[in-house]
Amino acid sequence: MKGVEVYVEGITKKYGSTTALDGVTLRIPPSEITTLLGPSGCGKTTLLKIIAGLEPPTKGRVYFDGRDVTNLAPEKRNIGFVFQDLALFPHLNVFENVAFGLRVRRVPEAEVKKRVYWALDLVGLDPSEFARRRIHELSGGQQQRVAIARALVIEPAVLLLDEPFAHLDYKIKQRLLLQLKRIQRETGATVVYVTHDQNEAMAVSHKIAVMNNGKILQVGSPEEVYEKPNSSFVASFFGEANVLPGEGGFIVIRPERVLINPDRADTVYDAYIEDVVFQGPLLHIEARVNGKIIKIIKPRNGMVVKPGDKVRIGWLQKDVRVVPE
Amino acid sequence: MKLLKYYTYALIAMLYIPIIVMILYSFDNSKYFGEWNGFTLRWYEQLLHDTQAWSALKNSMVVAVLSAVISTAIAIPAALMARDREKDIVSLMIYPPVIIPEITEAVALMLLLIYLGFPLGLVSVLIGHTAFNIAYAYIALSPVGGTGARLAVAARTLGADRFTAFLKVTIPVSMPGIIAALGLTFMMSFTDFIKTLFTKGPGFDTLPILVWNRARRPGLTPYTSQPAIAALATTLILISIAIALAYTLYEVRRSEKQGEL
Ligand SMILES: Nc1ncnc2c1ncn2[C@@H]1O[C@H](COP(=O)(O)OP(=O)(O)O)[C@@H](O)[C@H]1O
Ligand SMILES: [Mg+2]
């Protein structure tokens, strides 16, 4: 299966006086995972619904592989949608939930069974154990898998996921994220993944679009966005960052790039260690420079600093990023 | 605490004593209320041949079934409205009929029907019942309405057109609410007295109206003796209990299958 390329062009969406999306243009490459990352209320769900055809845009167009689908009904777009609240059908069992999209397409019964079992296997649910279960007899993580299987079984050209793992425990979430990546590789679908969690975004994405206030601020691979944030908002929202006033706006320096007692650095300050927190193999250090806190992250081995220590901190110019706002 | 316990018992007794006494006297082999002459089923046998009672039962059933179906059908689209702000306004507008005194509704209905020159009879009673049942149907449906609409959207992302989504998802998902709405409106209509009294024409009687007609002038004919009236009223209770029981059984079986709503 080959996913489609999704292109949204100049999308604006207004709800009364609220502007949920403000002139959003984004190219979503085929057969990759693109993440919409941004704080709650920034318009992620709205953009997903417009791609799915569940809401009409106030302005702008949506294209699938160059074809204008702006006015196409959702059922004709060949999409899969995993809703934030899952929206599983309580009156149907697991098998019939997953089979729903095949039945409305009038797929022959033998083929339905084959593909439902394939989809359940794909998401890691043993069909012989789960096919006949009722939805309310499943755990949260199992329901999440059913929702993904239901969206996948129709082999959608685009799979849209709206914060599908938001309410799950950390461990289950990690496992499902890995599974999602594997499923995407195996099916070749275009995946649009929505989250407000930067760790999920880093774990899953080929490409990240950082959103705020109905606008897309930056698009790029996780490495690009992390290394070259184009604004202090992106720098702080995606990864930890020290944002300091500087020439022509602000300078951004990542905590792991701050050096302690460096032999060689382009910028050096005298600092006091305020706080040291153990986080597994890493130390999260807070240092005070001229009344301002600088966040530092260092591997634990060999690092001996403690609160109250007087140190010099600094960084190399190549590790500094200047942003206009 | 003991006092509270006895208070509760007394309360329950007050609720049931009149009904129990009435049921007992419907088996009383005497023409007068309060004079026990031994057990008999003759008042119930007599009901079997009571053409007036049969016709009143038929009228009650016709009005209650039609009113339940029509008011529920009208309330479904309103309850399915997904957009919350509009839904709030509808909810706000729909509750007043529930708290307005029934006698006021009845008088208002009667005045309107007379003003319009509408012929009084089955249709006027049906309109009266249905107009107010819509509010009750809406209330019974609103817990499932939002879910039904939300899940219909999910069905459409899976390739179902509007109609299929409505038929295959919205209706079955809303079924507990639809059944509740049908049951509630049927009962409201079947047991209604005041609105019926004000909107019925001469010669059109429902069961509650027949009970009232006979109870206010008891004792003149075999059908209007006090134990005969008690038997008629007991029958009315039995029908209501049967419907409530059927609904409860349905709900218990459904929640075993689908979990709590
Ligand atoms: N149906 C709606 N009616 C009115 N306002 C809405 C509606 N849907 C979303 N909004 C508003 O649009 C903005 C973006 O919402 P949403 O796309 O759900 O954000 P996100 O998914 O990023 O949390 C919010 O301010 C929200 O209140
Ligand atoms: Mg959202």
Coordinates of C-alpha atoms and ligand atoms in Angstrom, one line a residue:
Chain A
M1 CA 0.0 0.0 0.0
K2 CA 1.2 3.5 -0.8
G3 CA 0.0 6.5 1.1
V4 CA -1.2 9.7 -0.5
E5 CA 0.5 13.1 -0.2
V6 CA -1.7 15.5 1.8
Y7 CA -1.4 19.2 1.0
V8 CA -3.4 21.8 3.0
E9 CA -3.2 25.3 1.5
G10 CA -4.1 28.5 3.3
I11 CA -6.5 26.9 5.7
T12 CA -8.4 29.3 8.0
K13 CA -11.2 28.0 10.3
K14 CA -13.4 30.3 12.3
Y15 CA -15.9 29.2 15.0
G16 CA -17.9 32.4 15.5
S17 CA -15.4 34.9 16.7
T18 CA -12.7 32.2 17.6
T19 CA -10.1 31.6 15.0
A20 CA -9.1 28.0 15.4
L21 CA -6.8 27.9 12.3
D22 CA -5.1 31.0 10.8
G23 CA -3.8 30.5 7.3
V24 CA -2.2 27.1 7.7
T25 CA -0.2 25.7 4.8
L26 CA 1.4 22.2 5.2
R27 CA 2.8 19.5 2.9
I28 CA 2.4 16.1 4.5
P29 CA 4.7 13.7 2.6
P30 CA 3.3 10.3 1.6
S31 CA 4.1 7.1 3.6
E32 CA 5.7 9.0 6.5
I33 CA 4.6 9.9 10.0
T34 CA 4.0 13.6 10.4
T35 CA 3.2 15.0 13.8
L36 CA 1.2 18.0 14.6
L37 CA 2.7 19.2 17.9
G38 CA 1.3 22.1 20.0
P39 CA -0.3 23.1 23.2
S40 CA -4.0 22.3 23.9
G41 CA -6.3 24.6 22.0
C42 CA -3.8 25.5 19.2
G43 CA -6.0 23.9 16.5
K44 CA -4.6 20.4 16.0
T45 CA -7.9 18.6 16.2
T46 CA -9.5 21.2 13.9
L47 CA -6.8 20.7 11.3
L48 CA -7.2 16.9 11.5
K49 CA -11.0 17.2 11.1
I50 CA -10.5 19.4 8.0
I51 CA -8.2 16.9 6.5
A52 CA -10.8 14.2 7.2
G53 CA -13.6 16.3 5.8
L54 CA -15.5 16.3 9.1
E55 CA -15.4 20.2 9.2
P56 CA -15.4 22.5 6.2
P57 CA -12.6 25.1 6.3
T58 CA -13.7 28.8 6.3
K59 CA -10.9 29.4 3.7
G60 CA -8.3 27.3 1.9
R61 CA -8.1 24.0 0.1
V62 CA -7.2 20.4 0.9
Y63 CA -5.5 18.2 -1.7
F64 CA -4.8 14.4 -1.7
D65 CA -2.1 13.6 -4.3
G66 CA -2.8 16.9 -6.0
R67 CA -6.6 16.2 -6.2
D68 CA -8.8 18.9 -4.6
V69 CA -10.9 17.1 -2.0
T70 CA -12.0 20.2 0.0
N71 CA -15.7 19.5 -0.8
L72 CA -15.5 15.7 -0.7
A73 CA -17.6 13.9 1.9
P74 CA -15.5 12.1 4.6
E75 CA -16.7 8.6 3.6
K76 CA -15.3 9.2 0.1
R77 CA -11.8 10.2 1.2
N78 CA -10.5 6.7 2.2
I79 CA -9.1 7.9 5.5
G80 CA -8.7 6.2 8.9
F81 CA -9.4 8.3 12.0
V82 CA -8.5 7.4 15.5
F83 CA -10.5 9.8 17.7
Q84 CA -9.2 11.3 21.0
D85 CA -12.1 9.5 22.8
L86 CA -11.7 6.5 20.5
A87 CA -15.5 6.5 19.5
L88 CA -15.7 2.7 19.5
F89 CA -19.2 1.2 18.9
P90 CA -20.5 -0.1 22.2
H91 CA -23.3 -2.2 20.6
L92 CA -20.8 -4.2 18.5
N93 CA -18.1 -6.6 19.7
V94 CA -14.4 -6.2 18.8
F95 CA -14.7 -8.2 15.6
E96 CA -17.7 -6.2 14.4
N97 CA -16.1 -2.9 15.4
V98 CA -13.1 -3.7 13.2
A99 CA -15.2 -5.1 10.4
F100 CA -17.4 -2.0 10.2
G101 CA -15.5 -0.3 7.4
L102 CA -15.3 -3.5 5.4
R103 CA -19.0 -4.2 5.8
V104 CA -20.1 -0.8 4.5
R105 CA -17.7 -1.5 1.5
R106 CA -19.5 -4.8 1.0
V107 CA -16.4 -6.9 1.2
P108 CA -17.2 -10.6 1.0
E109 CA -17.6 -12.4 4.3
A110 CA -14.5 -14.6 4.0
E111 CA -12.3 -11.6 3.1
V112 CA -13.8 -9.7 6.0
K113 CA -12.7 -12.3 8.5
K114 CA -9.2 -12.6 7.0
R115 CA -8.7 -8.8 7.1
V116 CA -10.1 -8.3 10.6
Y117 CA -7.8 -11.0 11.9
W118 CA -4.9 -9.5 10.1
A119 CA -5.6 -6.0 11.6
L120 CA -6.1 -7.5 15.1
D121 CA -2.8 -9.3 14.8
L122 CA -1.1 -6.2 13.5
V123 CA -2.0 -4.2 16.6
G124 CA -1.0 -7.1 18.9
L125 CA -4.5 -8.4 19.9
D126 CA -4.9 -12.2 19.6
P127 CA -8.0 -12.6 17.5
S128 CA -9.0 -15.9 19.1
E129 CA -9.0 -14.3 22.5
F130 CA -10.4 -10.8 21.6
A131 CA -12.6 -11.1 18.5
R132 CA -15.8 -11.9 20.5
R133 CA -15.2 -9.5 23.4
R134 CA -17.4 -6.6 24.2
I135 CA -15.9 -3.2 24.1
H136 CA -16.6 -2.6 27.8
E137 CA -14.7 -5.7 28.7
L138 CA -11.4 -4.3 27.4
S139 CA -8.7 -2.2 29.2
G140 CA -7.9 1.3 28.0
G141 CA -4.8 0.1 26.1
Q142 CA -6.8 -2.7 24.4
Q143 CA -9.5 -0.3 23.4
Q144 CA -6.8 1.9 21.9
R145 CA -5.6 -1.0 19.8
V146 CA -9.1 -1.8 18.6
A147 CA -9.6 1.8 17.5
I148 CA -6.3 1.6 15.5
A149 CA -7.2 -1.8 14.0
R150 CA -10.6 -0.5 13.0
A151 CA -9.0 2.5 11.2
L152 CA -6.3 0.4 9.6
V153 CA -8.3 -2.5 8.3
I154 CA -9.7 -0.5 5.4
E155 CA -6.1 0.2 4.3
P156 CA -6.6 4.0 4.4
A157 CA -4.6 6.3 2.2
V158 CA -4.2 8.5 5.3
L159 CA -4.3 7.5 8.9
L160 CA -5.2 10.4 11.2
L161 CA -4.6 9.9 14.9
D162 CA -5.8 12.5 17.5
E163 CA -3.8 12.1 20.7
P164 CA -4.6 8.4 20.7
F165 CA -2.3 7.5 23.7
A166 CA -2.9 10.5 25.8
H167 CA -4.5 8.7 28.7
L168 CA -2.3 5.7 28.9
D169 CA 0.5 4.7 31.3
Y170 CA 4.0 5.6 30.2
K171 CA 5.1 2.0 29.6
I172 CA 2.0 1.0 27.5
K173 CA 2.4 4.3 25.6
Q174 CA 6.0 3.6 24.7
R175 CA 5.0 0.1 23.5
L176 CA 2.1 1.4 21.4
L177 CA 4.3 4.1 19.9
L178 CA 6.8 1.6 18.7
Q179 CA 4.0 -0.6 17.4
L180 CA 2.6 2.4 15.5
K181 CA 5.9 3.0 13.8
R182 CA 6.2 -0.6 12.8
I183 CA 2.6 -0.7 11.5
Q184 CA 3.3 2.5 9.5
R185 CA 6.5 0.8 8.0
E186 CA 4.6 -2.4 7.1
T187 CA 1.5 -0.7 5.6
G188 CA 3.2 2.3 4.0
A189 CA 0.3 4.6 5.0
T190 CA 0.6 8.3 5.4
V191 CA 0.2 9.0 9.1
V192 CA -0.8 12.3 10.7
Y193 CA -0.2 12.0 14.4
V194 CA -1.5 14.7 16.8
T195 CA -0.1 15.2 20.2
H196 CA 0.8 17.9 22.8
D197 CA 3.6 15.7 24.2
Q198 CA 7.0 16.5 22.9
N199 CA 8.4 13.1 23.9
E200 CA 5.7 11.3 21.9
A201 CA 6.5 13.6 18.9
M202 CA 10.2 12.8 19.2
A203 CA 9.7 9.1 19.5
V204 CA 7.3 8.7 16.5
S205 CA 7.8 11.3 13.9
H206 CA 9.6 11.5 10.5
K207 CA 8.5 15.1 10.4
I208 CA 7.1 17.5 13.0
A209 CA 4.9 20.6 12.5
V210 CA 5.0 22.8 15.7
M211 CA 1.7 24.7 16.1
N212 CA 0.6 27.6 18.3
N213 CA -2.5 29.8 18.2
G214 CA -3.8 28.4 15.0
K215 CA -0.6 28.7 13.1
I216 CA 2.2 26.4 12.1
L217 CA 5.5 27.9 13.4
Q218 CA 8.0 25.4 12.1
V219 CA 8.2 22.2 10.1
G220 CA 11.1 19.8 9.9
S221 CA 12.6 16.5 11.0
P222 CA 12.8 16.1 14.8
E223 CA 16.6 16.8 14.6
E224 CA 16.1 19.9 12.5
V225 CA 13.4 21.4 14.8
Y226 CA 15.5 20.5 17.9
E227 CA 18.8 21.9 16.6
K228 CA 17.5 24.8 14.6
P229 CA 14.3 26.1 16.3
N230 CA 13.1 29.3 14.6
S231 CA 11.5 30.9 17.7
S232 CA 11.8 30.8 21.4
F233 CA 8.3 29.2 21.5
V234 CA 9.5 26.2 19.4
A235 CA 12.7 26.0 21.3
S236 CA 10.9 25.8 24.7
F237 CA 8.0 23.6 23.5
F238 CA 10.2 21.1 21.8
G239 CA 12.9 20.0 24.2
E240 CA 14.3 22.0 27.1
A241 CA 15.9 25.3 26.3
N242 CA 17.6 28.3 27.9
V243 CA 16.3 31.4 26.2
L244 CA 18.3 34.6 26.9
P245 CA 17.9 38.1 25.5
G246 CA 20.6 38.7 23.0
E247 CA 21.5 40.7 19.9
G248 CA 18.6 40.8 17.3
G249 CA 16.2 39.0 19.6
F250 CA 17.0 36.0 21.8
I251 CA 19.6 33.3 21.9
V252 CA 18.7 29.7 22.5
I253 CA 21.1 27.3 24.1
R254 CA 20.1 23.7 24.9
P255 CA 20.9 22.5 28.4
E256 CA 23.2 19.7 27.3
R257 CA 25.3 22.2 25.3
V258 CA 26.1 24.3 28.4
L259 CA 29.7 23.5 29.5
I260 CA 30.8 23.5 33.2
N261 CA 34.3 24.7 33.9
P262 CA 35.2 24.5 30.2
D263 CA 38.8 24.5 29.0
R264 CA 37.7 26.4 25.9
A265 CA 34.4 28.3 25.3
D266 CA 33.3 31.3 23.3
T267 CA 31.2 32.7 26.2
V268 CA 32.0 32.2 29.9
Y269 CA 30.1 33.3 33.1
D270 CA 30.7 32.8 36.8
A271 CA 27.9 30.9 38.3
Y272 CA 26.6 29.2 41.5
I273 CA 25.0 25.8 41.4
E274 CA 21.5 26.1 42.8
D275 CA 20.1 22.6 42.5
V276 CA 21.1 19.2 41.3
V277 CA 18.5 16.5 40.5
F278 CA 19.2 12.9 39.6
Q279 CA 17.2 11.7 36.6
G280 CA 18.5 8.2 35.9
P281 CA 21.8 8.5 34.0
L282 CA 21.5 12.3 33.8
L283 CA 22.0 15.2 36.1
H284 CA 19.6 18.1 35.8
I285 CA 21.5 21.1 37.1
E286 CA 20.3 24.6 37.8
A287 CA 23.0 27.3 37.8
R288 CA 22.5 31.0 38.7
V289 CA 24.2 33.6 36.6
N290 CA 23.6 37.3 37.4
G291 CA 20.3 36.4 39.0
K292 CA 19.1 34.2 36.1
I293 CA 18.7 30.4 36.2
I294 CA 20.5 28.4 33.5
K295 CA 19.4 24.8 33.0
I296 CA 22.2 22.3 32.4
I297 CA 21.9 18.6 31.6
K298 CA 25.0 16.3 32.0
P299 CA 25.7 12.6 32.1
R300 CA 26.2 11.5 35.7
N301 CA 29.4 9.7 35.4
G302 CA 32.4 11.8 36.5
M303 CA 30.3 14.9 37.2
V304 CA 30.8 16.1 40.8
V305 CA 28.9 19.3 41.4
K306 CA 26.7 20.1 44.4
P307 CA 24.5 23.0 45.4
G308 CA 26.5 26.0 46.5
D309 CA 29.5 25.2 44.3
K310 CA 31.1 28.2 42.5
V311 CA 31.8 27.3 38.9
R312 CA 32.3 28.8 35.5
I313 CA 29.8 27.9 32.8
G314 CA 30.0 28.7 29.1
W315 CA 29.2 27.5 25.6
L316 CA 30.5 27.4 22.1
Q317 CA 29.2 29.9 19.5
K318 CA 28.3 27.1 17.2
D319 CA 25.8 25.7 19.8
V320 CA 24.0 28.9 20.1
R321 CA 20.9 29.6 18.0
V322 CA 19.7 33.2 17.5
V323 CA 15.9 33.6 17.1
P324 CA 14.0 36.9 16.4
E325 CA 11.2 36.3 18.9
Chain B
M1 CA -32.1 6.6 64.4
K2 CA -34.9 4.3 65.4
L3 CA -37.4 7.1 65.0
L4 CA -36.2 7.7 61.5
K5 CA -36.7 4.0 60.7
Y6 CA -40.3 4.1 61.9
Y7 CA -40.9 7.3 60.0
T8 CA -39.7 5.6 56.8
Y9 CA -42.0 2.6 57.4
A10 CA -44.9 4.9 58.0
L11 CA -44.2 6.8 54.8
I12 CA -44.1 3.6 52.8
A13 CA -47.3 2.4 54.4
M14 CA -49.0 5.7 53.5
L15 CA -48.0 5.2 49.9
Y16 CA -49.3 1.7 49.6
I17 CA -52.2 1.3 52.1
P18 CA -54.8 3.0 49.8
I19 CA -53.7 0.9 46.8
I20 CA -53.7 -2.3 48.8
V21 CA -57.1 -1.7 50.3
M22 CA -58.4 -0.9 46.8
I23 CA -57.0 -4.1 45.3
L24 CA -58.4 -6.2 48.2
Y25 CA -61.9 -4.8 47.7
S26 CA -61.8 -5.5 44.0
F27 CA -62.1 -9.1 45.1
D28 CA -65.0 -8.4 47.5
N29 CA -68.3 -10.1 46.9
S30 CA -70.3 -7.1 47.9
K31 CA -71.8 -4.1 46.2
Y32 CA -70.4 -1.7 48.7
F33 CA -66.9 -0.6 49.5
G34 CA -65.8 -1.5 53.1
E35 CA -68.2 -4.5 53.6
W36 CA -66.3 -7.7 53.1
N37 CA -68.5 -10.5 51.9
G38 CA -65.9 -13.0 50.8
F39 CA -63.6 -13.5 47.8
T40 CA -64.9 -13.3 44.2
L41 CA -63.6 -12.8 40.7
R42 CA -66.9 -11.6 39.4
W43 CA -65.9 -8.0 39.0
Y44 CA -63.0 -9.0 36.8
E45 CA -65.3 -11.5 34.8
Q46 CA -67.7 -8.6 34.4
L47 CA -64.9 -6.4 33.0
L48 CA -64.4 -9.0 30.2
H49 CA -67.9 -8.2 28.9
D50 CA -67.7 -4.5 29.7
T51 CA -67.8 -2.9 26.2
Q52 CA -67.3 0.6 27.5
A53 CA -64.1 -0.5 29.3
W54 CA -62.8 -2.3 26.2
S55 CA -63.5 0.7 24.1
A56 CA -61.8 3.0 26.6
L57 CA -58.8 0.6 26.8
K58 CA -58.6 0.6 23.0
N59 CA -58.7 4.5 23.0
S60 CA -56.0 4.6 25.7
M61 CA -53.8 2.2 23.8
V62 CA -54.2 4.0 20.5
V63 CA -53.5 7.4 21.9
A64 CA -50.6 6.2 24.1
V65 CA -48.9 4.2 21.3
L66 CA -49.2 6.9 18.6
S67 CA -48.2 9.7 21.0
A68 CA -45.2 7.7 22.2
V69 CA -44.0 6.9 18.6
I70 CA -44.7 10.4 17.2
S71 CA -43.2 12.3 20.2
T72 CA -40.1 10.1 20.3
A73 CA -39.6 10.4 16.5
I74 CA -39.8 14.2 16.7
A75 CA -37.4 14.3 19.7
I76 CA -34.7 12.2 18.1
P77 CA -33.3 14.8 15.7
A78 CA -33.3 17.4 18.5
A79 CA -31.5 15.1 20.9
L80 CA -28.9 14.3 18.2
M81 CA -27.8 17.9 17.7
A82 CA -24.1 17.7 18.2
R83 CA -23.3 21.3 18.6
D84 CA -23.3 22.0 22.3
R85 CA -24.3 25.6 22.4
E86 CA -27.4 25.1 20.3
K87 CA -28.1 22.0 22.3
D88 CA -28.0 24.0 25.5
I89 CA -30.7 26.4 24.2
V90 CA -32.9 23.6 23.1
S91 CA -32.6 21.9 26.5
L92 CA -33.5 25.2 28.2
M93 CA -36.6 25.6 26.1
I94 CA -37.7 22.1 26.5
Y95 CA -37.8 21.8 30.3
P96 CA -40.6 24.4 31.1
P97 CA -43.4 22.1 30.0
V98 CA -42.2 19.6 32.6
I99 CA -42.6 22.0 35.5
I100 CA -45.7 23.9 34.3
P101 CA -48.8 22.6 36.3
E102 CA -50.7 20.2 34.2
I103 CA -54.0 21.9 34.7
T104 CA -52.5 25.1 33.1
E105 CA -51.3 23.1 30.1
A106 CA -54.7 21.5 29.8
V107 CA -56.6 24.8 29.9
A108 CA -54.2 26.4 27.5
L109 CA -54.6 23.4 25.1
M110 CA -58.4 23.5 25.4
L111 CA -58.5 27.3 24.7
L112 CA -56.2 26.9 21.7
L113 CA -58.3 24.0 20.3
I114 CA -61.5 25.9 20.7
Y115 CA -60.0 29.1 19.2
L116 CA -58.9 27.1 16.2
G117 CA -62.3 25.4 16.0
F118 CA -60.5 22.1 16.1
P119 CA -63.0 19.1 16.5
L120 CA -62.5 17.5 19.9
G121 CA -61.9 13.7 19.9
L122 CA -59.1 11.2 19.4
V123 CA -57.0 13.6 17.3
S124 CA -57.2 16.5 19.6
V125 CA -56.3 14.3 22.6
L126 CA -53.4 12.8 20.6
I127 CA -52.1 16.3 19.7
G128 CA -52.3 17.4 23.3
H129 CA -50.5 14.4 24.7
T130 CA -47.8 14.5 21.9
A131 CA -47.1 18.2 22.3
F132 CA -46.0 17.7 25.9
N133 CA -44.6 14.2 25.5
I134 CA -41.9 15.6 23.2
A135 CA -40.3 17.3 26.2
Y136 CA -40.2 14.0 28.1
A137 CA -38.9 12.1 25.1
Y138 CA -36.2 14.6 24.7
I139 CA -35.2 14.3 28.3
A140 CA -35.1 10.5 28.0
L141 CA -33.1 10.7 24.8
S142 CA -30.5 13.4 25.7
P143 CA -28.1 11.1 27.5
V144 CA -27.6 8.9 24.4
G145 CA -28.2 11.6 21.8
G146 CA -24.7 13.1 22.0
T147 CA -23.1 9.7 21.9
G148 CA -25.2 8.7 18.9
A149 CA -24.1 11.8 16.9
R150 CA -20.5 11.4 17.9
L151 CA -20.3 7.8 16.8
A152 CA -22.1 8.5 13.6
V153 CA -19.1 10.8 12.7
A154 CA -16.8 7.9 13.5
A155 CA -18.8 5.7 11.2
R156 CA -18.5 8.2 8.4
T157 CA -14.7 8.2 8.6
L158 CA -15.0 4.4 8.1
G159 CA -16.8 4.9 4.8
A160 CA -20.5 4.9 5.8
D161 CA -22.7 7.6 4.2
R162 CA -25.0 9.7 6.4
F163 CA -28.0 7.3 6.1
T164 CA -26.0 4.1 6.8
A165 CA -24.3 5.8 9.8
F166 CA -27.7 6.8 11.2
L167 CA -29.2 3.3 10.6
K168 CA -26.2 1.2 11.6
V169 CA -24.8 3.2 14.5
T170 CA -26.9 6.1 15.7
I171 CA -30.1 4.1 16.0
P172 CA -28.7 1.0 17.7
V173 CA -26.5 3.1 20.0
S174 CA -29.4 5.3 20.9
M175 CA -31.7 2.3 21.4
P176 CA -31.7 2.4 25.2
G177 CA -32.7 6.1 25.1
I178 CA -35.3 5.4 22.4
I179 CA -36.8 2.6 24.4
A180 CA -36.8 4.8 27.6
A181 CA -38.4 7.6 25.7
L182 CA -41.1 5.3 24.2
G183 CA -41.8 3.8 27.7
L184 CA -41.9 7.1 29.5
T185 CA -44.2 8.8 26.9
F186 CA -46.4 5.8 26.7
M187 CA -46.9 5.9 30.5
M188 CA -47.4 9.6 30.6
S189 CA -50.1 9.3 27.9
F190 CA -51.6 6.1 29.2
T191 CA -52.1 7.4 32.7
D192 CA -53.0 11.0 31.8
F193 CA -56.2 12.3 33.1
I194 CA -56.3 16.1 33.2
K195 CA -55.1 16.9 29.6
T196 CA -57.4 14.2 28.2
L197 CA -60.4 15.6 30.1
F198 CA -59.9 19.1 28.7
T199 CA -59.2 18.0 25.1
K200 CA -61.5 15.1 24.6
G201 CA -64.9 15.4 22.9
P202 CA -68.1 13.8 24.1
G203 CA -68.1 10.0 23.7
F204 CA -64.3 9.7 23.5
D205 CA -63.2 8.1 26.8
T206 CA -59.8 6.7 27.9
L207 CA -59.4 4.3 30.8
P208 CA -58.6 7.0 33.4
I209 CA -61.6 9.1 32.2
L210 CA -63.8 6.0 32.5
V211 CA -62.6 5.4 36.0
W212 CA -63.3 9.0 36.9
N213 CA -66.8 8.9 35.2
R214 CA -67.8 5.9 37.2
A215 CA -66.1 6.8 40.5
R216 CA -67.8 10.1 40.8
R217 CA -71.3 8.5 40.4
P218 CA -70.8 5.1 42.0
G219 CA -73.3 2.4 42.7
L220 CA -76.1 2.9 40.1
T221 CA -75.3 0.0 37.8
P222 CA -73.4 -3.3 38.1
Y223 CA -70.5 -1.7 36.3
T224 CA -70.4 1.3 38.6
S225 CA -70.5 -0.5 41.9
Q226 CA -67.5 0.4 44.1
P227 CA -65.8 -3.0 43.9
A228 CA -66.3 -3.0 40.1
I229 CA -64.5 0.4 39.9
A230 CA -61.8 -1.0 42.2
A231 CA -61.3 -3.9 39.7
L232 CA -61.1 -1.4 36.8
A233 CA -58.5 0.7 38.6
T234 CA -56.5 -2.4 39.6
T235 CA -56.4 -3.4 35.9
L236 CA -55.0 0.0 35.1
I237 CA -52.3 -0.5 37.7
L238 CA -51.5 -4.0 36.3
I239 CA -51.0 -2.7 32.8
S240 CA -48.7 0.1 34.1
I241 CA -46.7 -2.4 36.2
A242 CA -46.4 -4.8 33.2
I243 CA -44.9 -2.1 31.1
A244 CA -42.5 -0.9 33.8
L245 CA -41.4 -4.5 34.3
A246 CA -40.8 -5.1 30.6
Y247 CA -38.7 -1.9 30.5
T248 CA -36.7 -3.0 33.5
L249 CA -36.0 -6.4 32.1
Y250 CA -34.9 -4.9 28.8
E251 CA -32.5 -2.5 30.6
V252 CA -31.0 -5.2 32.8
R253 CA -30.3 -7.4 29.9
R254 CA -28.9 -4.6 27.8
S255 CA -26.5 -3.4 30.5
E256 CA -25.3 -6.9 31.0
K257 CA -24.4 -7.0 27.3
Q258 CA -23.1 -3.5 26.8
G259 CA -22.1 -2.2 30.2
E260 CA -23.4 0.9 31.9
L261 CA -24.1 3.8 29.7
Ligands
LIG1 N1 -17.0 23.2 17.5 C1 -16.3 24.2 18.0 N2 -17.0 25.4 18.3 C2 -16.4 26.4 18.8 N3 -15.1 26.5 19.0 C3 -14.3 25.4 18.7 C4 -14.9 24.2 18.2 N4 -13.9 23.3 18.0 C5 -12.8 23.9 18.4 N5 -13.0 25.2 18.8 C6 -12.0 26.1 19.3 O1 -10.9 26.2 18.4 C7 -9.7 26.2 19.0 C8 -8.8 25.0 18.6 O2 -9.4 23.8 19.1 P1 -8.8 22.4 18.8 O3 -8.6 22.2 17.3 O4 -9.7 21.4 19.4 O5 -7.4 22.4 19.6 P2 -6.4 21.3 20.0 O6 -6.9 20.0 19.4 O7 -5.1 21.7 19.5 O8 -6.5 21.2 21.5 C9 -9.9 26.2 20.5 O9 -9.9 27.6 20.9 C10 -11.3 25.7 20.6 O10 -12.0 26.2 21.7
MG2 MG -7.5 18.2 20.4

